[in-house]
Short mmCIF file of C-alpha atoms and ligand atoms in Angstrom, two decimals:
data_model
loop_
_atom_site.label_atom_id
_atom_site.label_comp_id
_atom_site.label_asym_id
_atom_site.label_seq_id
_atom_site.Cartn_x
_atom_site.Cartn_y
_atom_site.Cartn_z
CA MET C 1 0.00 0.00 0.00
CA ARG C 2 1.51 3.32 -1.05
CA ARG C 3 1.21 6.19 1.44
CA PRO C 4 -0.06 9.30 -0.37
CA LEU C 5 2.20 12.34 -0.44
CA VAL C 6 0.98 15.90 -0.83
CA ALA C 7 3.82 18.32 -1.51
CA GLY C 8 3.59 22.10 -1.74
CA ASN C 9 5.96 23.80 -4.17
CA TRP C 10 6.15 27.44 -3.12
CA LYS C 11 8.29 28.28 -6.18
CA MET C 12 9.94 31.73 -5.99
CA HIS C 13 7.24 33.14 -3.71
CA GLY C 14 7.48 34.62 -0.24
CA THR C 15 9.03 37.13 2.09
CA ARG C 16 10.04 36.54 5.70
CA ALA C 17 6.72 38.05 6.74
CA SER C 18 4.52 36.07 4.35
CA VAL C 19 6.40 32.86 5.13
CA ALA C 20 5.78 33.47 8.86
CA GLU C 21 2.04 33.82 8.11
CA LEU C 22 2.02 30.64 6.05
CA ILE C 23 3.82 28.73 8.78
CA LYS C 24 1.22 29.96 11.26
CA GLY C 25 -1.56 28.64 9.01
CA LEU C 26 0.17 25.31 8.42
CA ARG C 27 0.68 24.79 12.15
CA LEU C 28 -3.07 25.10 12.69
CA LEU C 29 -3.99 22.45 10.09
CA ALA C 30 -5.56 19.18 11.12
CA LEU C 31 -3.67 16.81 8.84
CA PRO C 32 -4.79 13.26 8.05
CA THR C 33 -2.48 10.69 9.65
CA GLY C 34 -2.25 8.42 6.59
CA VAL C 35 -0.87 11.14 4.35
CA GLU C 36 2.72 12.38 4.16
CA VAL C 37 2.88 16.15 3.77
CA ALA C 38 5.84 18.23 2.60
CA VAL C 39 6.58 21.81 1.61
CA PHE C 40 9.30 23.14 -0.68
CA PRO C 41 10.05 26.79 0.20
CA PRO C 42 12.65 28.92 -1.59
CA CYS C 43 16.06 27.96 -0.17
CA LEU C 44 16.42 31.28 1.60
CA TYR C 45 13.48 30.40 3.87
CA ILE C 46 14.19 26.70 4.51
CA ASN C 47 15.67 27.42 7.91
CA GLN C 48 12.75 29.64 8.90
CA VAL C 49 10.26 26.97 7.79
CA MET C 50 12.19 24.16 9.47
CA THR C 51 12.18 26.05 12.76
CA GLY C 52 8.62 27.26 12.38
CA LEU C 53 7.24 23.80 11.65
CA ASP C 54 9.24 22.08 14.38
CA GLY C 55 7.06 19.34 15.90
CA LYS C 56 4.50 19.48 13.06
CA ALA C 57 4.36 16.43 10.78
CA ILE C 58 5.34 18.34 7.64
CA ALA C 59 8.61 17.52 5.89
CA VAL C 60 10.67 20.26 4.29
CA GLY C 61 12.31 19.92 0.89
CA ALA C 62 14.24 22.06 -1.57
CA GLN C 63 13.24 23.04 -5.09
CA ASN C 64 16.62 22.29 -6.62
CA CYS C 65 20.08 20.94 -5.85
CA ALA C 66 23.49 21.20 -7.47
CA VAL C 67 24.87 18.52 -9.76
CA GLU C 68 27.70 18.03 -7.28
CA PRO C 69 26.59 16.35 -4.06
CA MET C 70 29.21 17.91 -1.78
CA GLN C 71 30.00 21.54 -0.97
CA GLY C 72 32.70 23.18 -3.06
CA ALA C 73 33.46 25.82 -5.65
CA LEU C 74 30.14 26.19 -7.50
CA THR C 75 28.96 29.74 -7.03
CA GLY C 76 25.25 30.24 -6.52
CA GLU C 77 24.41 26.54 -6.16
CA ILE C 78 23.45 24.55 -3.08
CA ALA C 79 24.75 21.02 -2.56
CA SER C 80 22.54 18.13 -1.52
CA SER C 81 24.83 17.59 1.45
CA GLN C 82 24.03 21.16 2.56
CA LEU C 83 20.30 20.60 2.09
CA ALA C 84 20.53 17.45 4.20
CA ASP C 85 22.54 19.39 6.79
CA ALA C 86 19.72 21.97 6.91
CA GLY C 87 17.22 19.19 7.65
CA CYS C 88 15.69 18.72 4.19
CA THR C 89 14.59 15.21 3.32
CA LEU C 90 13.34 15.76 -0.24
CA VAL C 91 14.32 17.74 -3.32
CA LEU C 92 12.51 18.52 -6.57
CA VAL C 93 14.46 17.49 -9.66
CA GLY C 94 13.51 18.66 -13.13
CA HIS C 95 10.53 20.90 -12.48
CA SER C 96 9.29 22.03 -15.89
CA GLU C 97 10.10 25.66 -15.11
CA ARG C 98 13.74 24.65 -14.71
CA ARG C 99 13.69 22.41 -17.77
CA GLN C 100 12.07 25.08 -19.93
CA ILE C 101 13.33 28.41 -18.61
CA LEU C 102 16.77 27.33 -17.43
CA GLY C 103 17.33 24.64 -20.05
CA GLU C 104 18.01 21.75 -17.66
CA SER C 105 18.60 18.61 -19.71
CA ASP C 106 17.73 15.00 -18.96
CA GLU C 107 21.45 14.25 -18.61
CA LEU C 108 21.99 17.06 -16.07
CA LEU C 109 18.89 16.00 -14.13
CA SER C 110 20.14 12.43 -13.78
CA ARG C 111 23.24 13.85 -12.13
CA LYS C 112 21.15 15.96 -9.74
CA PHE C 113 18.98 12.93 -8.98
CA ALA C 114 22.07 10.87 -8.13
CA ALA C 115 23.59 13.69 -6.09
CA ALA C 116 20.43 13.97 -4.01
CA GLN C 117 20.25 10.25 -3.32
CA SER C 118 23.92 10.05 -2.42
CA CYS C 119 23.20 12.49 0.43
CA GLY C 120 20.13 10.63 1.67
CA LEU C 121 17.58 12.99 0.09
CA THR C 122 14.55 11.64 -1.77
CA PRO C 123 14.42 13.13 -5.26
CA VAL C 124 11.00 14.04 -6.66
CA LEU C 125 11.52 13.68 -10.40
CA CYS C 126 9.15 15.97 -12.33
CA ILE C 127 8.19 14.95 -15.85
CA GLY C 128 5.52 16.10 -18.25
CA GLU C 129 4.66 17.15 -21.76
CA THR C 130 3.96 20.56 -23.28
CA LEU C 131 0.64 21.38 -24.92
CA ALA C 132 2.20 21.08 -28.39
CA GLN C 133 3.55 17.65 -27.52
CA ARG C 134 0.16 16.51 -26.20
CA GLU C 135 -1.60 17.83 -29.27
CA ALA C 136 0.90 16.00 -31.45
CA GLY C 137 0.02 12.76 -29.64
CA LYS C 138 3.50 12.56 -28.10
CA THR C 139 2.65 12.63 -24.39
CA LEU C 140 3.65 9.08 -23.52
CA GLU C 141 6.76 9.27 -25.70
CA VAL C 142 7.97 12.48 -24.00
CA VAL C 143 7.25 11.33 -20.46
CA GLY C 144 8.74 7.91 -21.25
CA ARG C 145 11.93 9.53 -22.50
CA GLN C 146 12.30 11.79 -19.45
CA LEU C 147 11.84 8.84 -17.10
CA GLY C 148 13.87 6.48 -19.28
CA SER C 149 16.85 8.78 -19.21
CA VAL C 150 17.15 8.48 -15.41
CA ILE C 151 16.55 4.71 -15.54
CA GLU C 152 19.26 4.36 -18.16
CA GLU C 153 21.79 6.41 -16.18
CA LEU C 154 21.07 5.14 -12.67
CA GLY C 155 19.11 1.91 -13.05
CA VAL C 156 15.50 1.24 -12.17
CA GLY C 157 16.52 0.48 -8.55
CA ALA C 158 17.07 4.21 -8.05
CA PHE C 159 13.29 4.59 -7.99
CA ALA C 160 13.02 2.49 -4.84
CA ARG C 161 14.07 5.70 -3.04
CA ALA C 162 12.41 8.34 -5.17
CA VAL C 163 9.08 9.94 -6.02
CA ILE C 164 7.83 10.81 -9.50
CA ALA C 165 5.60 13.80 -10.23
CA TYR C 166 3.69 13.82 -13.50
CA GLU C 167 3.08 17.47 -14.30
CA PRO C 168 1.69 18.32 -17.73
CA VAL C 169 3.35 21.64 -18.55
CA TRP C 170 0.10 23.02 -19.97
CA ALA C 171 -1.61 22.49 -16.61
CA ILE C 172 0.99 24.19 -14.41
CA GLY C 173 -0.17 27.53 -13.11
CA THR C 174 -2.75 27.84 -15.89
CA GLY C 175 -5.93 26.80 -14.09
CA LEU C 176 -6.23 23.95 -16.62
CA THR C 177 -6.14 20.54 -15.01
CA ALA C 178 -5.74 17.17 -16.68
CA THR C 179 -8.93 15.18 -16.24
CA PRO C 180 -8.56 12.30 -13.80
CA GLU C 181 -8.70 9.93 -16.78
CA GLN C 182 -5.99 11.83 -18.71
CA ALA C 183 -3.75 11.84 -15.66
CA GLN C 184 -4.42 8.18 -14.85
CA GLU C 185 -3.48 7.15 -18.39
CA VAL C 186 -0.04 8.73 -18.02
CA HIS C 187 0.48 7.52 -14.44
CA ALA C 188 -0.34 3.96 -15.52
CA ALA C 189 2.13 4.24 -18.41
CA ILE C 190 4.84 5.49 -16.04
CA ARG C 191 4.23 2.58 -13.69
CA ALA C 192 4.19 0.13 -16.62
CA GLN C 193 7.56 1.44 -17.81
CA LEU C 194 9.03 0.75 -14.37
CA GLN C 195 7.18 -2.56 -14.12
CA ALA C 196 8.87 -3.78 -17.30
CA GLU C 197 12.17 -3.54 -15.43
CA ASN C 198 11.26 -4.22 -11.81
CA ALA C 199 7.78 -5.07 -10.56
CA GLU C 200 8.56 -4.35 -6.92
CA VAL C 201 9.90 -0.88 -7.64
CA ALA C 202 6.87 -0.17 -9.86
CA ARG C 203 4.45 -1.24 -7.13
CA GLY C 204 6.12 0.83 -4.45
CA VAL C 205 6.93 4.12 -6.17
CA ARG C 206 4.64 7.06 -5.54
CA ILE C 207 3.55 8.98 -8.62
CA LEU C 208 2.13 12.41 -7.83
CA TYR C 209 -0.01 14.49 -10.13
CA GLY C 210 0.72 18.20 -10.45
CA GLY C 211 -0.99 20.94 -12.45
CA SER C 212 -3.57 23.34 -11.02
CA VAL C 213 -4.66 20.98 -8.26
CA LYS C 214 -7.14 22.61 -5.86
CA ALA C 215 -9.36 21.33 -3.08
CA ALA C 216 -12.21 21.29 -5.61
CA ASN C 217 -10.57 18.79 -8.00
CA ALA C 218 -8.25 16.88 -5.65
CA VAL C 219 -10.67 14.17 -4.51
CA GLU C 220 -11.38 13.02 -8.06
CA LEU C 221 -7.73 13.07 -9.09
CA PHE C 222 -6.52 11.29 -5.96
CA GLY C 223 -9.25 8.68 -6.42
CA MET C 224 -7.49 7.25 -9.48
CA PRO C 225 -5.59 4.01 -8.86
CA ASP C 226 -2.13 5.19 -9.95
CA ILE C 227 -2.27 8.72 -8.51
CA ASP C 228 -0.58 8.70 -5.12
CA GLY C 229 -0.98 12.35 -4.14
CA GLY C 230 -0.10 15.70 -5.61
CA LEU C 231 2.56 18.30 -6.20
CA ILE C 232 0.78 21.56 -5.54
CA GLY C 233 1.99 24.96 -6.68
CA GLY C 234 -0.27 28.00 -6.36
CA ALA C 235 -2.76 26.39 -3.99
CA SER C 236 -0.01 25.48 -1.52
CA LEU C 237 0.48 29.17 -0.70
CA ASN C 238 -2.87 29.18 1.05
CA ALA C 239 -2.68 27.04 4.19
CA ASP C 240 -6.40 26.27 4.37
CA GLU C 241 -6.60 25.27 0.72
CA PHE C 242 -3.46 23.17 1.08
CA GLY C 243 -4.90 21.50 4.18
CA ALA C 244 -8.09 20.64 2.29
CA ILE C 245 -5.99 19.05 -0.49
CA CYS C 246 -4.07 17.03 2.10
CA ARG C 247 -7.36 15.80 3.56
CA ALA C 248 -8.57 14.86 0.06
CA ALA C 249 -5.56 12.56 -0.21
CA GLY C 250 -6.61 10.88 3.02
CA ASN C 251 -10.04 9.90 1.70
C1 LIG N 1 3.93 23.19 -9.72
O1 LIG N 1 4.55 24.24 -9.70
O2 LIG N 1 4.54 22.13 -9.56
C2 LIG N 1 2.48 23.22 -9.94
C3 LIG N 1 1.87 22.08 -10.10
O3 LIG N 1 1.88 24.46 -9.96
P1 LIG N 1 0.31 24.78 -9.93
O4 LIG N 1 -0.32 23.86 -8.90
O5 LIG N 1 0.20 26.19 -9.57
O6 LIG N 1 -0.22 24.46 -11.29
#
């Protein structure tokens, strides 16, 4: 039985004051016991969030890590070992904003994935197709290639200690959501790709859906057999909305 995970990606949002408010709201949430909950603040606020959520069952992750696992001469980057030292347990790898705006390649992302794991962090590998790719009927090919590149570099066993987030690019921050059936089709294909190499890994890995998830559509999405929770962007900046999504995953 896979334990659902609901993860809030705060992206490049927040100030010390607004983060303090959000922490206050998160502390007040009644969270379902069967659901793992995590937030991914901007790095600058990780320490504030870690301290503010002390004693609350919410894990803290980072939105990115360096290709090199250990600290060193790499200006502007943060090593997985430093994230682990700060108390992070998870890290996003390959969010579409980083793939598209910053040009992160599959090859680079495999290195980040490996760096994270080597420091004990759980990578959350984000994959998903653009609208043009979906309209060209290439969704499964694109997602299969993004996943396949990590499997090829690191082996399918790497997914025994990882999470996958399927995030159609056209649904991120747009208010458009994949229907539960559209999302399920891709999630099932992702699991089948892993299953072809290792049935146990395929059974155990959590595959989150991300893309304009709100309390209003979460129950239906999370009700699909291969959707094991969500990666939530905009809605995770509102503690009450985020709490309602977490409770939807507990249903
Ligand atoms: C995201 O940034 O991962 C995301 C899914 O954003 P949103 O929920 O705002 O679409």
